[in-house]
mmCIF file with all atom_site columns, C-alpha atoms in Angstrom:
data_model
loop_
_atom_site.group_PDB
_atom_site.id
_atom_site.type_symbol
_atom_site.label_atom_id
_atom_site.label_alt_id
_atom_site.label_comp_id
_atom_site.label_asym_id
_atom_site.label_entity_id
_atom_site.label_seq_id
_atom_site.pdbx_PDB_ins_code
_atom_site.Cartn_x
_atom_site.Cartn_y
_atom_site.Cartn_z
_atom_site.occupancy
_atom_site.B_iso_or_equiv
_atom_site.pdbx_formal_charge
_atom_site.auth_seq_id
_atom_site.auth_comp_id
_atom_site.auth_asym_id
_atom_site.auth_atom_id
_atom_site.pdbx_PDB_model_num
ATOM 1   C CA . MET A 1 1   ? 87.192  108.776 82.569  1.00 85.00 ? 1   MET A CA 1
ATOM 2   C CA . ASN A 1 2   ? 87.065  105.471 80.249  1.00 85.00 ? 2   ASN A CA 1
ATOM 3   C CA . LYS A 1 3   ? 83.612  107.487 79.209  1.00 90.00 ? 3   LYS A CA 1
ATOM 4   C CA . TRP A 1 4   ? 84.924  110.848 78.624  1.00 90.00 ? 4   TRP A CA 1
ATOM 5   C CA . ILE A 1 5   ? 87.822  109.395 76.255  1.00 90.00 ? 5   ILE A CA 1
ATOM 6   C CA . LYS A 1 6   ? 85.787  107.133 74.434  1.00 89.00 ? 6   LYS A CA 1
ATOM 7   C CA . LYS A 1 7   ? 83.284  109.991 73.429  1.00 92.00 ? 7   LYS A CA 1
ATOM 8   C CA . HIS A 1 8   ? 86.123  112.707 72.778  1.00 91.00 ? 8   HIS A CA 1
ATOM 9   C CA . THR A 1 9   ? 89.164  110.936 71.418  1.00 90.00 ? 9   THR A CA 1
ATOM 10  C CA . ASP A 1 10  ? 89.165  109.026 68.420  1.00 91.00 ? 10  ASP A CA 1
ATOM 11  C CA . PRO A 1 11  ? 90.065  105.477 68.779  1.00 86.00 ? 11  PRO A CA 1
ATOM 12  C CA . CYS A 1 12  ? 92.899  105.177 65.297  1.00 90.00 ? 12  CYS A CA 1
ATOM 13  C CA . PHE A 1 13  ? 94.987  107.268 68.067  1.00 88.00 ? 13  PHE A CA 1
ATOM 14  C CA . PRO A 1 14  ? 96.760  106.493 70.807  1.00 84.00 ? 14  PRO A CA 1
ATOM 15  C CA . PHE A 1 15  ? 95.670  107.714 73.934  1.00 87.00 ? 15  PHE A CA 1
ATOM 16  C CA . PRO A 1 16  ? 98.314  107.462 76.490  1.00 89.00 ? 16  PRO A CA 1
ATOM 17  C CA . ILE A 1 17  ? 97.274  108.175 80.126  1.00 91.00 ? 17  ILE A CA 1
ATOM 18  C CA . VAL A 1 18  ? 100.010 110.356 81.848  1.00 93.00 ? 18  VAL A CA 1
ATOM 19  C CA . MET A 1 19  ? 99.352  110.608 85.713  1.00 91.00 ? 19  MET A CA 1
ATOM 20  C CA . GLU A 1 20  ? 101.691 111.973 88.739  1.00 90.00 ? 20  GLU A CA 1
ATOM 21  C CA . THR A 1 21  ? 102.349 109.532 92.402  1.00 86.00 ? 21  THR A CA 1
ATOM 22  C CA . LYS A 1 22  ? 99.852  110.085 94.555  1.00 77.00 ? 22  LYS A CA 1
ATOM 23  C CA . GLY A 1 23  ? 100.478 108.626 97.921  1.00 72.00 ? 23  GLY A CA 1
ATOM 24  C CA . LEU A 1 24  ? 98.334  105.444 97.379  1.00 71.00 ? 24  LEU A CA 1
ATOM 25  C CA . TYR A 1 25  ? 95.726  107.175 95.089  1.00 78.00 ? 25  TYR A CA 1
ATOM 26  C CA . HIS A 1 26  ? 97.364  106.565 91.972  1.00 85.00 ? 26  HIS A CA 1
ATOM 27  C CA . GLN A 1 27  ? 98.143  102.943 91.771  1.00 85.00 ? 27  GLN A CA 1
ATOM 28  C CA . LYS A 1 28  ? 94.323  101.799 91.758  1.00 85.00 ? 28  LYS A CA 1
ATOM 29  C CA . PHE A 1 29  ? 93.648  104.012 88.496  1.00 90.00 ? 29  PHE A CA 1
ATOM 30  C CA . ALA A 1 30  ? 96.653  103.341 86.806  1.00 91.00 ? 30  ALA A CA 1
ATOM 31  C CA . CYS A 1 31  ? 95.688  99.198  87.421  1.00 89.00 ? 31  CYS A CA 1
ATOM 32  C CA . TYR A 1 32  ? 92.396  100.400 86.209  1.00 91.00 ? 32  TYR A CA 1
ATOM 33  C CA . MET A 1 33  ? 93.017  102.143 82.963  1.00 91.00 ? 33  MET A CA 1
ATOM 34  C CA . GLN A 1 34  ? 95.881  99.348  82.200  1.00 91.00 ? 34  GLN A CA 1
ATOM 35  C CA . GLU A 1 35  ? 93.049  97.087  82.656  1.00 90.00 ? 35  GLU A CA 1
ATOM 36  C CA . MET A 1 36  ? 90.947  99.097  79.840  1.00 90.00 ? 36  MET A CA 1
ATOM 37  C CA . ASP A 1 37  ? 93.815  98.763  77.404  1.00 89.00 ? 37  ASP A CA 1
ATOM 38  C CA . TYR A 1 38  ? 95.777  102.758 77.807  1.00 91.00 ? 38  TYR A CA 1
ATOM 39  C CA . ASP A 1 39  ? 99.525  102.815 78.121  1.00 92.00 ? 39  ASP A CA 1
ATOM 40  C CA . VAL A 1 40  ? 99.876  104.419 81.523  1.00 94.00 ? 40  VAL A CA 1
ATOM 41  C CA . SER A 1 41  ? 102.580 106.828 82.380  1.00 94.00 ? 41  SER A CA 1
ATOM 42  C CA . ILE A 1 42  ? 103.387 107.760 86.537  1.00 93.00 ? 42  ILE A CA 1
ATOM 43  C CA . VAL A 1 43  ? 105.395 110.290 86.757  1.00 92.00 ? 43  VAL A CA 1
ATOM 44  C CA . LEU A 1 44  ? 106.761 112.068 89.591  1.00 90.00 ? 44  LEU A CA 1
ATOM 45  C CA . PRO A 1 45  ? 105.374 115.443 90.783  1.00 88.00 ? 45  PRO A CA 1
ATOM 46  C CA . ASN A 1 46  ? 108.941 117.082 91.007  1.00 89.00 ? 46  ASN A CA 1
ATOM 47  C CA . LYS A 1 47  ? 109.077 115.534 87.261  1.00 91.00 ? 47  LYS A CA 1
ATOM 48  C CA . ILE A 1 48  ? 105.897 117.668 86.016  1.00 88.00 ? 48  ILE A CA 1
ATOM 49  C CA . SER A 1 49  ? 106.880 120.709 88.072  1.00 86.00 ? 49  SER A CA 1
ATOM 50  C CA . ASN A 1 50  ? 110.219 121.284 86.246  1.00 87.00 ? 50  ASN A CA 1
ATOM 51  C CA . HIS A 1 51  ? 108.589 120.965 83.642  1.00 88.00 ? 51  HIS A CA 1
ATOM 52  C CA . LYS A 1 52  ? 105.298 123.650 83.407  1.00 87.00 ? 52  LYS A CA 1
ATOM 53  C CA . ARG A 1 53  ? 108.805 125.825 84.861  1.00 85.00 ? 53  ARG A CA 1
ATOM 54  C CA . THR A 1 54  ? 109.903 125.631 81.562  1.00 87.00 ? 54  THR A CA 1
ATOM 55  C CA . LEU A 1 55  ? 106.243 126.757 79.828  1.00 87.00 ? 55  LEU A CA 1
ATOM 56  C CA . ASP A 1 56  ? 106.415 130.063 81.868  1.00 82.00 ? 56  ASP A CA 1
ATOM 57  C CA . VAL A 1 57  ? 102.772 129.673 83.212  1.00 80.00 ? 57  VAL A CA 1
ATOM 58  C CA . LYS A 1 58  ? 102.217 131.770 85.508  1.00 81.00 ? 58  LYS A CA 1
ATOM 59  C CA . THR A 1 59  ? 98.612  130.723 87.665  1.00 84.00 ? 59  THR A CA 1
ATOM 60  C CA . VAL A 1 60  ? 98.044  127.738 88.966  1.00 85.00 ? 60  VAL A CA 1
ATOM 61  C CA . THR A 1 61  ? 94.906  125.950 88.452  1.00 89.00 ? 61  THR A CA 1
ATOM 62  C CA . ASP A 1 62  ? 94.093  121.958 88.028  1.00 90.00 ? 62  ASP A CA 1
ATOM 63  C CA . ARG A 1 63  ? 93.603  123.602 84.396  1.00 90.00 ? 63  ARG A CA 1
ATOM 64  C CA . THR A 1 64  ? 97.446  125.090 83.546  1.00 88.00 ? 64  THR A CA 1
ATOM 65  C CA . CYS A 1 65  ? 98.524  121.734 86.191  1.00 87.00 ? 65  CYS A CA 1
ATOM 66  C CA . SER A 1 66  ? 96.948  119.636 83.271  1.00 89.00 ? 66  SER A CA 1
ATOM 67  C CA . GLU A 1 67  ? 97.916  120.854 80.583  1.00 89.00 ? 67  GLU A CA 1
ATOM 68  C CA . ALA A 1 68  ? 101.281 120.797 81.679  1.00 89.00 ? 68  ALA A CA 1
ATOM 69  C CA . LYS A 1 69  ? 101.118 117.498 82.134  1.00 90.00 ? 69  LYS A CA 1
ATOM 70  C CA . ALA A 1 70  ? 99.494  116.532 78.712  1.00 89.00 ? 70  ALA A CA 1
ATOM 71  C CA . CYS A 1 71  ? 102.601 118.271 77.283  1.00 90.00 ? 71  CYS A CA 1
ATOM 72  C CA . PHE A 1 72  ? 105.001 116.607 78.993  1.00 92.00 ? 72  PHE A CA 1
ATOM 73  C CA . GLY A 1 73  ? 103.624 113.470 78.077  1.00 91.00 ? 73  GLY A CA 1
ATOM 74  C CA . LEU A 1 74  ? 103.292 114.372 74.321  1.00 89.00 ? 74  LEU A CA 1
ATOM 75  C CA . GLU A 1 75  ? 106.738 116.083 74.261  1.00 90.00 ? 75  GLU A CA 1
ATOM 76  C CA . ARG A 1 76  ? 108.792 113.497 75.733  1.00 90.00 ? 76  ARG A CA 1
ATOM 77  C CA . LYS A 1 77  ? 108.389 109.102 75.036  1.00 90.00 ? 77  LYS A CA 1
ATOM 78  C CA . LEU A 1 78  ? 107.888 107.754 78.638  1.00 92.00 ? 78  LEU A CA 1
ATOM 79  C CA . ASP A 1 79  ? 107.892 104.022 79.366  1.00 92.00 ? 79  ASP A CA 1
ATOM 80  C CA . ASN A 1 80  ? 104.346 102.302 80.143  1.00 93.00 ? 80  ASN A CA 1
ATOM 81  C CA . TRP A 1 81  ? 104.034 101.420 83.690  1.00 91.00 ? 81  TRP A CA 1
ATOM 82  C CA . GLN A 1 82  ? 103.484 97.682  85.100  1.00 88.00 ? 82  GLN A CA 1
ATOM 83  C CA . LYS A 1 83  ? 101.172 96.985  87.501  1.00 85.00 ? 83  LYS A CA 1
ATOM 84  C CA . PRO A 1 84  ? 103.557 95.697  90.616  1.00 82.00 ? 84  PRO A CA 1
ATOM 85  C CA . ASP A 1 85  ? 102.675 91.660  91.084  1.00 84.00 ? 85  ASP A CA 1
ATOM 86  C CA . ASP A 1 86  ? 100.919 90.537  94.184  1.00 83.00 ? 86  ASP A CA 1
ATOM 87  C CA . THR A 1 87  ? 103.422 90.181  96.510  1.00 89.00 ? 87  THR A CA 1
ATOM 88  C CA . PHE A 1 88  ? 104.950 93.794  96.002  1.00 80.00 ? 88  PHE A CA 1
ATOM 89  C CA . ARG A 1 89  ? 101.381 94.890  96.860  1.00 77.00 ? 89  ARG A CA 1
ATOM 90  C CA . SER A 1 90  ? 100.970 93.110  99.863  1.00 84.00 ? 90  SER A CA 1
ATOM 91  C CA . LEU A 1 91  ? 104.339 94.711  101.093 1.00 89.00 ? 91  LEU A CA 1
ATOM 92  C CA . GLN A 1 92  ? 102.881 97.693  100.134 1.00 79.00 ? 92  GLN A CA 1
ATOM 93  C CA . GLN A 1 93  ? 100.326 96.805  102.591 1.00 82.00 ? 93  GLN A CA 1
ATOM 94  C CA . LEU A 1 94  ? 101.932 95.529  105.394 1.00 88.00 ? 94  LEU A CA 1
ATOM 95  C CA . THR A 1 95  ? 104.515 98.105  106.030 1.00 87.00 ? 95  THR A CA 1
ATOM 96  C CA . ARG A 1 96  ? 101.905 101.331 105.514 1.00 82.00 ? 96  ARG A CA 1
ATOM 97  C CA . GLU A 1 97  ? 99.805  99.051  108.204 1.00 86.00 ? 97  GLU A CA 1
ATOM 98  C CA . ARG A 1 98  ? 103.254 98.884  110.524 1.00 89.00 ? 98  ARG A CA 1
ATOM 99  C CA . ASP A 1 99  ? 104.222 102.595 110.237 1.00 85.00 ? 99  ASP A CA 1
ATOM 100 C CA . GLN A 1 100 ? 100.510 103.264 111.004 1.00 85.00 ? 100 GLN A CA 1
ATOM 101 C CA . ILE A 1 101 ? 100.370 101.179 113.912 1.00 86.00 ? 101 ILE A CA 1
ATOM 102 C CA . VAL A 1 102 ? 103.655 102.659 114.939 1.00 85.00 ? 102 VAL A CA 1
ATOM 103 C CA . ASP A 1 103 ? 102.950 106.055 114.768 1.00 82.00 ? 103 ASP A CA 1
ATOM 104 C CA . GLU A 1 104 ? 99.808  105.860 116.936 1.00 81.00 ? 104 GLU A CA 1
ATOM 105 C CA . PRO A 1 105 ? 101.449 106.183 120.017 1.00 79.00 ? 105 PRO A CA 1
ATOM 106 C CA . THR A 1 106 ? 102.409 109.007 119.083 1.00 75.00 ? 106 THR A CA 1
ATOM 107 C CA . MET A 1 107 ? 99.276  111.055 117.659 1.00 70.00 ? 107 MET A CA 1
ATOM 108 C CA . VAL A 1 108 ? 97.204  109.627 121.030 1.00 72.00 ? 108 VAL A CA 1
ATOM 109 C CA . LYS A 1 109 ? 99.795  111.613 123.253 1.00 76.00 ? 109 LYS A CA 1
ATOM 110 C CA . ASN A 1 110 ? 100.083 114.515 121.286 1.00 76.00 ? 110 ASN A CA 1
ATOM 111 C CA . GLY A 1 111 ? 95.726  114.390 120.983 1.00 74.00 ? 111 GLY A CA 1
ATOM 112 C CA . GLN A 1 112 ? 95.811  113.969 117.301 1.00 67.00 ? 112 GLN A CA 1
ATOM 113 C CA . TRP A 1 113 ? 94.112  111.362 117.631 1.00 60.00 ? 113 TRP A CA 1
#
C-alpha cells in the first residue's frame, strides 16, 4: 500500500488514510500506516454507510464503497487515530482470549467445533 501511495500521489500534498473499524484487522494496518508517517483516521462503519446514502449511490461494490470513504474523508475534518498503549492492547488480547474460552464449550455442545 505504501508503494502504491508513493507512486500515485504527489508528496507535496498530505495523503490521509480513512478506514472503518473491522474487528481486529484494522488496528494492525492503522499502526503500520501511522509508522509510515500517514495521518490515519478510523471511522465507525455506520458513519460511512450514512454518508454513502447522501451520495445517492445505487450499487454496492468495492469501488463505490471506497469512493464513499474517500468523499467522507475529504468532506470532514477527522481526528487522527492514536495507537493505543501497550497496556490497552494487552487487555484487548486478554479479553478476546477470555471470550474464546467462554464460548468454546457452547460451540462444542452445538457441534460447531
